[in-house]
Amino acid sequence: MTAPGEAARRRPARRPTIKDIARRAGVSESAVSFALNDRPGVSDDTRARVRRVAEELGWQANSAARALSGERAGALGLVLARHARTLGVESFFLQLVSGIQEVLSARKVALLFQVVEDLDTECALYRRWWAERRVDGVLVVDPRTEDPRPELLATLGLPAVAIGGPAGPAPSDQEPDAARPPLLPTVWADDARAMARVLDHLHGLGHRRIVHVAGLPGLAHTARRIRSLRTEAALRGLTERQVRSVTTDYSDAEGAEATRRILDDARPPTAIIYDNDVMAVAGASVAAERGIPVPAALSIVAWDDSALCRVTHPRLTALVRDTPGFGRLAAQELLTVLDGGPPRTVQGELPHLEARESTGPCG
């Protein structure tokens, strides 16, 4: 049997309304609307009193109603079109989102985040968000070499910033798509110079047979890294038989399987570069299973550093970059666009290579 007053205690709290504020402040509802929306028609004293009462009652503007009235929704969108299993242990996106959220929270802007299965579903979601005015703009990740999203977002008029580089292969490895400006404002990373640093390190240690275990085929940054590796190898007199790339889905399972195939070659590599920390740790485990000492017989480099790289034995040589800072930069660029600023292409900080115990002289 319900105790007296229990039903009342369980009843959800009613959200305060403009009518509640008007009653408490002793003014009309239209005066409350003018005061809260910073419109003329009320005195400064009335505006201050209304806002003080609204804060006391815990009133917040209804984002849906504000969107319908032409005001901002107060939210930005981020969609990841990847299988959830590839995201479970990868730290990159968690760090990226933490940087994005740091900027948005300071502006009291929400982040609407969703994981979908494929690009078509992502595009359909953008259309729905635009129709429902759910978000003021979106952050676009994983640009593709063939990417329908920039044109779609431009057609919808939904502000966006691409993270990682413009869609489509760039004609120059020095900057993204110098000949044709990207459709979207872009925050990009210089994968070419980062790959040069990795290859400089391995080549300087005497490695001449190197395999790059890359990420998802079709992603623009995967294509840039593969192209950069080929270019840098050729500059050092290495052929495509000596230095090559294989693609995966970024998961530990495919990273491990790719490593097994690579090590089964008649002339296996003396060094492997992995496109993320998870695959690098999985590759090191495969080497350990086969009794291949790291780095005496095989050197390993991870593209992205993380706690995984630092606690693995031996500790993994890795490219270290400020991923939260990359997220902060992207979020700030999108807010700048929403505030009327010009669309820009902005380069993030170049990562540095942290040499650890997983790389050594070629035996």
Coordinates of C-alpha atoms in Angstrom, one line a residue:
M1 CA 0.0 0.0 0.0
T2 CA 1.3 3.4 -0.9
A3 CA 2.3 5.5 2.1
P4 CA 0.7 9.0 2.4
G5 CA 2.6 11.5 0.3
E6 CA 4.6 8.8 -1.5
A7 CA 2.7 9.4 -4.8
A8 CA 3.4 13.1 -4.6
R9 CA 7.1 12.4 -3.9
R10 CA 7.3 10.1 -7.0
R11 CA 5.5 12.6 -9.3
P12 CA 8.0 14.2 -11.7
A13 CA 8.8 17.8 -11.1
R14 CA 6.9 20.2 -13.4
R15 CA 9.1 22.4 -15.5
P16 CA 8.6 26.1 -14.8
T17 CA 6.9 28.0 -17.5
I18 CA 6.7 31.6 -18.7
K19 CA 3.4 31.9 -16.9
D20 CA 5.1 30.9 -13.6
I21 CA 7.7 33.5 -14.1
A22 CA 5.1 36.2 -14.9
R23 CA 3.1 35.3 -11.8
R24 CA 6.2 35.4 -9.5
A25 CA 7.6 38.6 -11.0
G26 CA 4.2 40.4 -11.2
V27 CA 4.4 41.2 -14.9
S28 CA 2.6 40.0 -18.0
E29 CA 3.7 36.9 -20.0
S30 CA 4.6 39.1 -23.0
A31 CA 6.9 41.2 -20.7
V32 CA 8.6 37.9 -19.6
S33 CA 9.1 36.9 -23.3
F34 CA 10.6 40.3 -24.1
A35 CA 12.9 40.2 -21.1
L36 CA 14.1 36.6 -21.6
N37 CA 14.7 37.1 -25.4
D38 CA 16.4 40.4 -24.9
R39 CA 13.9 42.4 -26.9
P40 CA 12.8 46.0 -26.4
G41 CA 9.6 46.7 -24.7
V42 CA 10.4 46.4 -21.0
S43 CA 12.5 48.5 -18.6
D44 CA 15.9 47.5 -17.4
D45 CA 14.5 47.0 -13.9
T46 CA 11.8 44.7 -15.2
R47 CA 14.2 42.8 -17.4
A48 CA 16.6 42.2 -14.4
R49 CA 13.7 41.1 -12.1
V50 CA 12.3 38.7 -14.7
R51 CA 15.7 37.1 -15.3
R52 CA 16.3 36.8 -11.5
V53 CA 13.0 35.0 -11.1
A54 CA 13.7 32.8 -14.0
E55 CA 17.0 31.7 -12.5
E56 CA 15.4 31.1 -9.1
L57 CA 12.8 28.9 -10.7
G58 CA 15.4 27.0 -12.8
W59 CA 13.7 28.0 -16.1
Q60 CA 15.4 27.0 -19.3
A61 CA 14.4 27.9 -22.9
N62 CA 12.7 25.1 -24.8
S63 CA 15.2 24.3 -27.6
A64 CA 12.6 22.9 -29.9
A65 CA 10.4 26.0 -29.5
R66 CA 13.4 28.2 -30.0
A67 CA 14.3 26.4 -33.2
L68 CA 10.8 26.7 -34.6
S69 CA 10.9 30.5 -33.9
G70 CA 14.1 30.8 -35.9
E71 CA 16.5 30.9 -33.0
R72 CA 19.4 28.5 -32.4
A73 CA 18.8 25.0 -31.2
G74 CA 21.7 25.3 -28.8
A75 CA 23.2 22.0 -30.0
L76 CA 25.8 20.7 -32.4
G77 CA 25.8 17.2 -34.0
L78 CA 28.5 14.6 -34.4
V79 CA 27.8 11.3 -36.2
L80 CA 30.2 8.3 -36.4
A81 CA 29.5 5.9 -39.2
R82 CA 31.5 2.9 -37.9
H83 CA 30.8 -0.5 -36.4
A84 CA 30.5 -0.1 -32.7
R85 CA 33.0 -2.9 -32.1
T86 CA 35.8 -0.9 -33.6
L87 CA 35.1 2.0 -31.1
G88 CA 35.1 0.0 -27.9
V89 CA 38.8 0.2 -27.1
E90 CA 40.0 3.0 -29.4
S91 CA 40.9 6.1 -27.4
F92 CA 41.1 8.6 -30.3
F93 CA 37.4 9.5 -30.5
L94 CA 37.0 9.6 -26.7
Q95 CA 39.8 12.2 -26.5
L96 CA 38.4 14.0 -29.6
V97 CA 35.0 14.3 -28.0
S98 CA 36.4 15.4 -24.7
G99 CA 38.1 18.4 -26.5
I100 CA 34.9 19.2 -28.4
Q101 CA 32.9 19.1 -25.2
E102 CA 35.3 21.3 -23.4
V103 CA 34.6 24.2 -25.8
L104 CA 30.9 23.6 -26.1
S105 CA 30.3 23.4 -22.4
A106 CA 31.9 26.8 -22.0
R107 CA 29.4 28.2 -24.4
K108 CA 26.5 26.1 -22.9
V109 CA 26.0 24.3 -26.2
A110 CA 25.0 20.7 -26.2
L111 CA 26.6 17.9 -28.3
L112 CA 24.2 15.5 -30.0
F113 CA 26.2 12.3 -30.7
Q114 CA 25.1 9.3 -32.6
V115 CA 26.8 6.1 -33.9
V116 CA 25.3 4.7 -37.2
E117 CA 26.2 1.7 -39.4
D118 CA 27.0 3.4 -42.7
L119 CA 27.3 6.6 -44.6
D120 CA 23.8 6.4 -46.1
T121 CA 22.3 6.3 -42.6
E122 CA 24.5 9.3 -41.6
C123 CA 23.3 11.3 -44.5
A124 CA 19.7 10.5 -43.7
L125 CA 20.3 11.6 -40.1
Y126 CA 21.6 14.9 -41.3
R127 CA 18.5 15.4 -43.3
R128 CA 16.3 14.6 -40.3
W129 CA 18.2 16.9 -38.0
W130 CA 18.0 19.7 -40.5
A131 CA 14.2 19.2 -41.1
E132 CA 13.6 19.1 -37.3
R133 CA 16.1 21.9 -36.6
R134 CA 17.7 19.7 -33.9
V135 CA 21.2 21.1 -34.4
D136 CA 22.8 24.4 -35.4
G137 CA 25.7 22.7 -37.2
V138 CA 27.6 19.4 -37.4
L139 CA 31.2 18.2 -37.0
V140 CA 32.0 15.8 -39.8
V141 CA 34.6 13.1 -39.1
D142 CA 36.3 10.4 -41.3
P143 CA 36.3 12.3 -44.6
R144 CA 36.1 9.9 -47.5
T145 CA 37.9 9.9 -50.9
E146 CA 34.4 9.8 -52.4
D147 CA 32.2 11.7 -50.0
P148 CA 28.6 12.8 -50.5
R149 CA 28.4 14.7 -47.2
P150 CA 30.0 18.1 -48.1
E151 CA 27.6 18.6 -51.0
L152 CA 24.6 17.4 -49.0
L153 CA 25.4 19.7 -46.1
A154 CA 26.0 22.6 -48.5
T155 CA 22.7 22.0 -50.2
L156 CA 20.8 21.8 -46.9
G157 CA 22.6 25.0 -45.7
L158 CA 23.6 23.1 -42.5
P159 CA 26.8 24.7 -41.2
A160 CA 29.6 22.1 -40.8
V161 CA 33.3 21.7 -40.2
A162 CA 35.2 18.6 -41.4
I163 CA 37.7 17.1 -39.0
G164 CA 40.8 15.4 -40.4
G165 CA 41.0 16.9 -43.8
P166 CA 38.7 17.6 -46.8
A167 CA 37.0 14.8 -48.7
G168 CA 38.7 13.6 -51.8
P169 CA 42.4 13.0 -52.6
A170 CA 44.5 16.1 -52.3
P171 CA 46.7 16.9 -55.2
S172 CA 49.5 17.9 -52.8
D173 CA 50.8 16.0 -49.8
Q174 CA 51.8 19.3 -48.2
E175 CA 48.4 20.8 -47.7
P176 CA 44.8 19.5 -48.2
D177 CA 43.4 20.0 -51.7
A178 CA 45.4 23.2 -52.6
A179 CA 44.0 23.3 -56.1
R180 CA 40.3 23.1 -55.2
P181 CA 39.1 24.6 -51.9
P182 CA 37.0 22.1 -49.8
L183 CA 33.3 22.6 -49.7
L184 CA 33.4 22.6 -45.9
P185 CA 35.6 24.5 -43.4
T186 CA 38.3 22.1 -42.4
V187 CA 40.5 21.2 -39.5
W188 CA 43.3 19.0 -40.8
A189 CA 46.4 17.1 -39.7
D190 CA 49.5 16.9 -41.8
D191 CA 49.7 13.1 -42.3
A192 CA 52.5 13.4 -44.9
R193 CA 54.9 15.1 -42.5
A194 CA 53.9 12.7 -39.7
M195 CA 54.6 9.7 -42.0
A196 CA 57.9 11.2 -43.0
R197 CA 58.9 11.4 -39.3
V198 CA 58.0 7.7 -38.8
L199 CA 59.9 6.6 -41.9
D200 CA 62.9 8.8 -41.0
H201 CA 63.1 7.0 -37.7
L202 CA 62.8 3.5 -39.1
H203 CA 65.1 4.1 -42.1
G204 CA 67.7 5.6 -39.8
L205 CA 67.6 2.4 -37.8
G206 CA 68.4 0.4 -40.9
H207 CA 64.9 -0.9 -41.7
R208 CA 64.3 -1.5 -45.4
R209 CA 61.3 -3.9 -45.3
I210 CA 58.4 -2.0 -43.8
V211 CA 54.7 -2.7 -43.8
H212 CA 52.0 -0.1 -42.9
V213 CA 48.9 -1.7 -41.4
A214 CA 46.4 1.0 -42.4
G215 CA 42.9 1.8 -41.3
L216 CA 39.6 1.7 -43.3
P217 CA 40.0 1.9 -47.1
G218 CA 38.0 4.8 -48.6
L219 CA 38.9 7.2 -45.8
A220 CA 40.7 10.3 -47.0
H221 CA 43.3 10.2 -44.3
T222 CA 44.0 6.5 -45.0
A223 CA 44.6 7.3 -48.6
R224 CA 46.9 10.2 -47.6
R225 CA 49.0 8.0 -45.3
I226 CA 49.3 5.3 -47.9
R227 CA 50.3 7.8 -50.6
S228 CA 52.7 9.6 -48.2
L229 CA 54.4 6.3 -47.2
R230 CA 54.9 5.5 -50.9
T231 CA 56.3 8.9 -51.6
E232 CA 58.6 9.0 -48.6
A233 CA 59.8 5.4 -49.4
A234 CA 60.7 6.4 -53.0
L235 CA 62.7 9.4 -51.8
R236 CA 64.8 6.9 -49.8
G237 CA 65.3 4.6 -52.7
L238 CA 62.9 1.9 -51.4
T239 CA 60.6 0.1 -53.8
E240 CA 56.9 -0.9 -53.4
R241 CA 58.0 -4.5 -52.7
Q242 CA 60.1 -3.3 -49.8
V243 CA 57.5 -0.8 -48.3
R244 CA 53.8 -1.4 -48.7
S245 CA 50.4 -0.9 -47.0
V246 CA 47.5 -3.2 -46.1
T247 CA 44.0 -1.9 -45.0
T248 CA 41.9 -3.0 -42.0
D249 CA 38.9 -1.8 -40.0
Y250 CA 41.0 -0.4 -37.2
S251 CA 40.0 -3.3 -34.8
D252 CA 42.3 -5.4 -32.7
A253 CA 41.0 -8.5 -34.5
E254 CA 41.9 -7.3 -38.0
G255 CA 45.1 -5.8 -36.8
A256 CA 46.1 -9.2 -35.4
E257 CA 45.0 -11.1 -38.5
A258 CA 46.9 -8.7 -40.8
T259 CA 50.0 -9.1 -38.6
R260 CA 49.8 -12.9 -39.0
R261 CA 49.6 -12.7 -42.8
I262 CA 52.4 -10.2 -42.9
L263 CA 54.7 -12.4 -40.8
D264 CA 53.9 -15.4 -42.9
D265 CA 55.5 -13.7 -46.0
A266 CA 58.6 -15.4 -47.4
R267 CA 60.5 -12.2 -46.5
P268 CA 58.6 -10.7 -43.6
P269 CA 59.2 -7.0 -42.7
T270 CA 61.6 -5.9 -40.1
A271 CA 59.2 -3.1 -39.0
I272 CA 55.5 -2.5 -38.9
I273 CA 53.6 0.8 -38.7
Y274 CA 50.1 0.5 -37.3
D275 CA 47.4 3.2 -37.9
N276 CA 46.2 3.1 -34.3
D277 CA 47.3 2.0 -30.8
V278 CA 44.8 -0.9 -30.6
M279 CA 46.2 -2.6 -33.7
A280 CA 49.8 -2.0 -32.6
V281 CA 49.2 -3.7 -29.3
A282 CA 47.4 -6.6 -31.1
G283 CA 50.4 -6.9 -33.4
A284 CA 52.9 -6.9 -30.6
S285 CA 50.8 -9.8 -29.0
V286 CA 51.0 -11.8 -32.2
A287 CA 54.8 -11.3 -32.3
A288 CA 55.0 -12.5 -28.7
E289 CA 52.9 -15.6 -29.5
R290 CA 55.3 -16.5 -32.3
G291 CA 58.4 -15.9 -30.2
I292 CA 59.5 -12.9 -32.4
P293 CA 61.4 -10.6 -30.1
V294 CA 60.5 -6.9 -30.2
P295 CA 62.5 -4.9 -31.2
A296 CA 65.4 -7.3 -31.8
A297 CA 63.6 -9.0 -34.8
L298 CA 60.7 -6.7 -35.4
S299 CA 60.2 -3.0 -34.7
I300 CA 56.7 -1.7 -34.1
V301 CA 55.3 1.9 -34.3
A302 CA 51.8 3.1 -33.4
W303 CA 50.3 6.0 -35.2
D304 CA 48.5 7.3 -32.2
D305 CA 49.8 7.3 -28.6
S306 CA 47.7 6.2 -25.6
A307 CA 48.0 4.6 -22.3
L308 CA 48.0 1.2 -24.1
C309 CA 51.2 2.1 -25.8
R310 CA 52.8 3.1 -22.5
V311 CA 51.9 0.1 -20.4
T312 CA 52.6 -2.6 -23.1
H313 CA 56.0 -4.4 -22.7
P314 CA 58.0 -3.3 -24.4
R315 CA 56.5 0.2 -24.5
L316 CA 55.5 1.2 -28.0
T317 CA 57.1 3.9 -30.1
A318 CA 54.2 6.2 -31.1
L319 CA 53.2 9.4 -32.8
V320 CA 52.1 11.7 -30.0
R321 CA 49.5 14.4 -30.7
D322 CA 47.1 16.6 -28.8
T323 CA 43.9 14.9 -29.8
P324 CA 41.7 16.8 -27.3
G325 CA 43.3 20.0 -28.7
F326 CA 42.3 18.9 -32.2
G327 CA 38.7 18.5 -30.9
R328 CA 38.8 21.9 -29.3
L329 CA 40.1 23.5 -32.5
A330 CA 37.3 21.9 -34.6
A331 CA 34.5 22.9 -32.1
Q332 CA 35.8 26.5 -32.0
E333 CA 35.9 26.7 -35.8
L334 CA 32.3 25.6 -36.0
L335 CA 31.2 28.1 -33.4
T336 CA 33.1 30.8 -35.3
V337 CA 31.2 29.9 -38.5
L338 CA 27.9 30.0 -36.6
D339 CA 28.8 33.4 -35.2
G340 CA 29.3 34.8 -38.7
G341 CA 33.0 34.2 -39.1
P342 CA 34.6 33.2 -42.4
P343 CA 35.0 29.5 -43.3
R344 CA 38.7 28.5 -43.0
T345 CA 41.0 25.6 -43.5
V346 CA 43.1 25.3 -40.3
Q347 CA 46.0 22.9 -39.6
G348 CA 46.3 21.2 -36.3
E349 CA 49.5 20.7 -34.4
L350 CA 52.0 18.3 -36.0
P351 CA 52.5 15.2 -33.9
H352 CA 56.0 14.3 -32.7
L353 CA 57.4 10.8 -32.6
E354 CA 58.1 9.4 -29.2
A355 CA 60.8 6.7 -29.6
R356 CA 60.4 3.9 -27.0
E357 CA 61.6 0.3 -26.6
S358 CA 59.5 -1.2 -29.4
T359 CA 61.9 0.2 -32.1
G360 CA 65.6 -0.6 -32.5
P361 CA 68.3 -1.2 -35.1
C362 CA 67.4 -3.7 -37.8
G363 CA 68.9 -7.0 -37.0

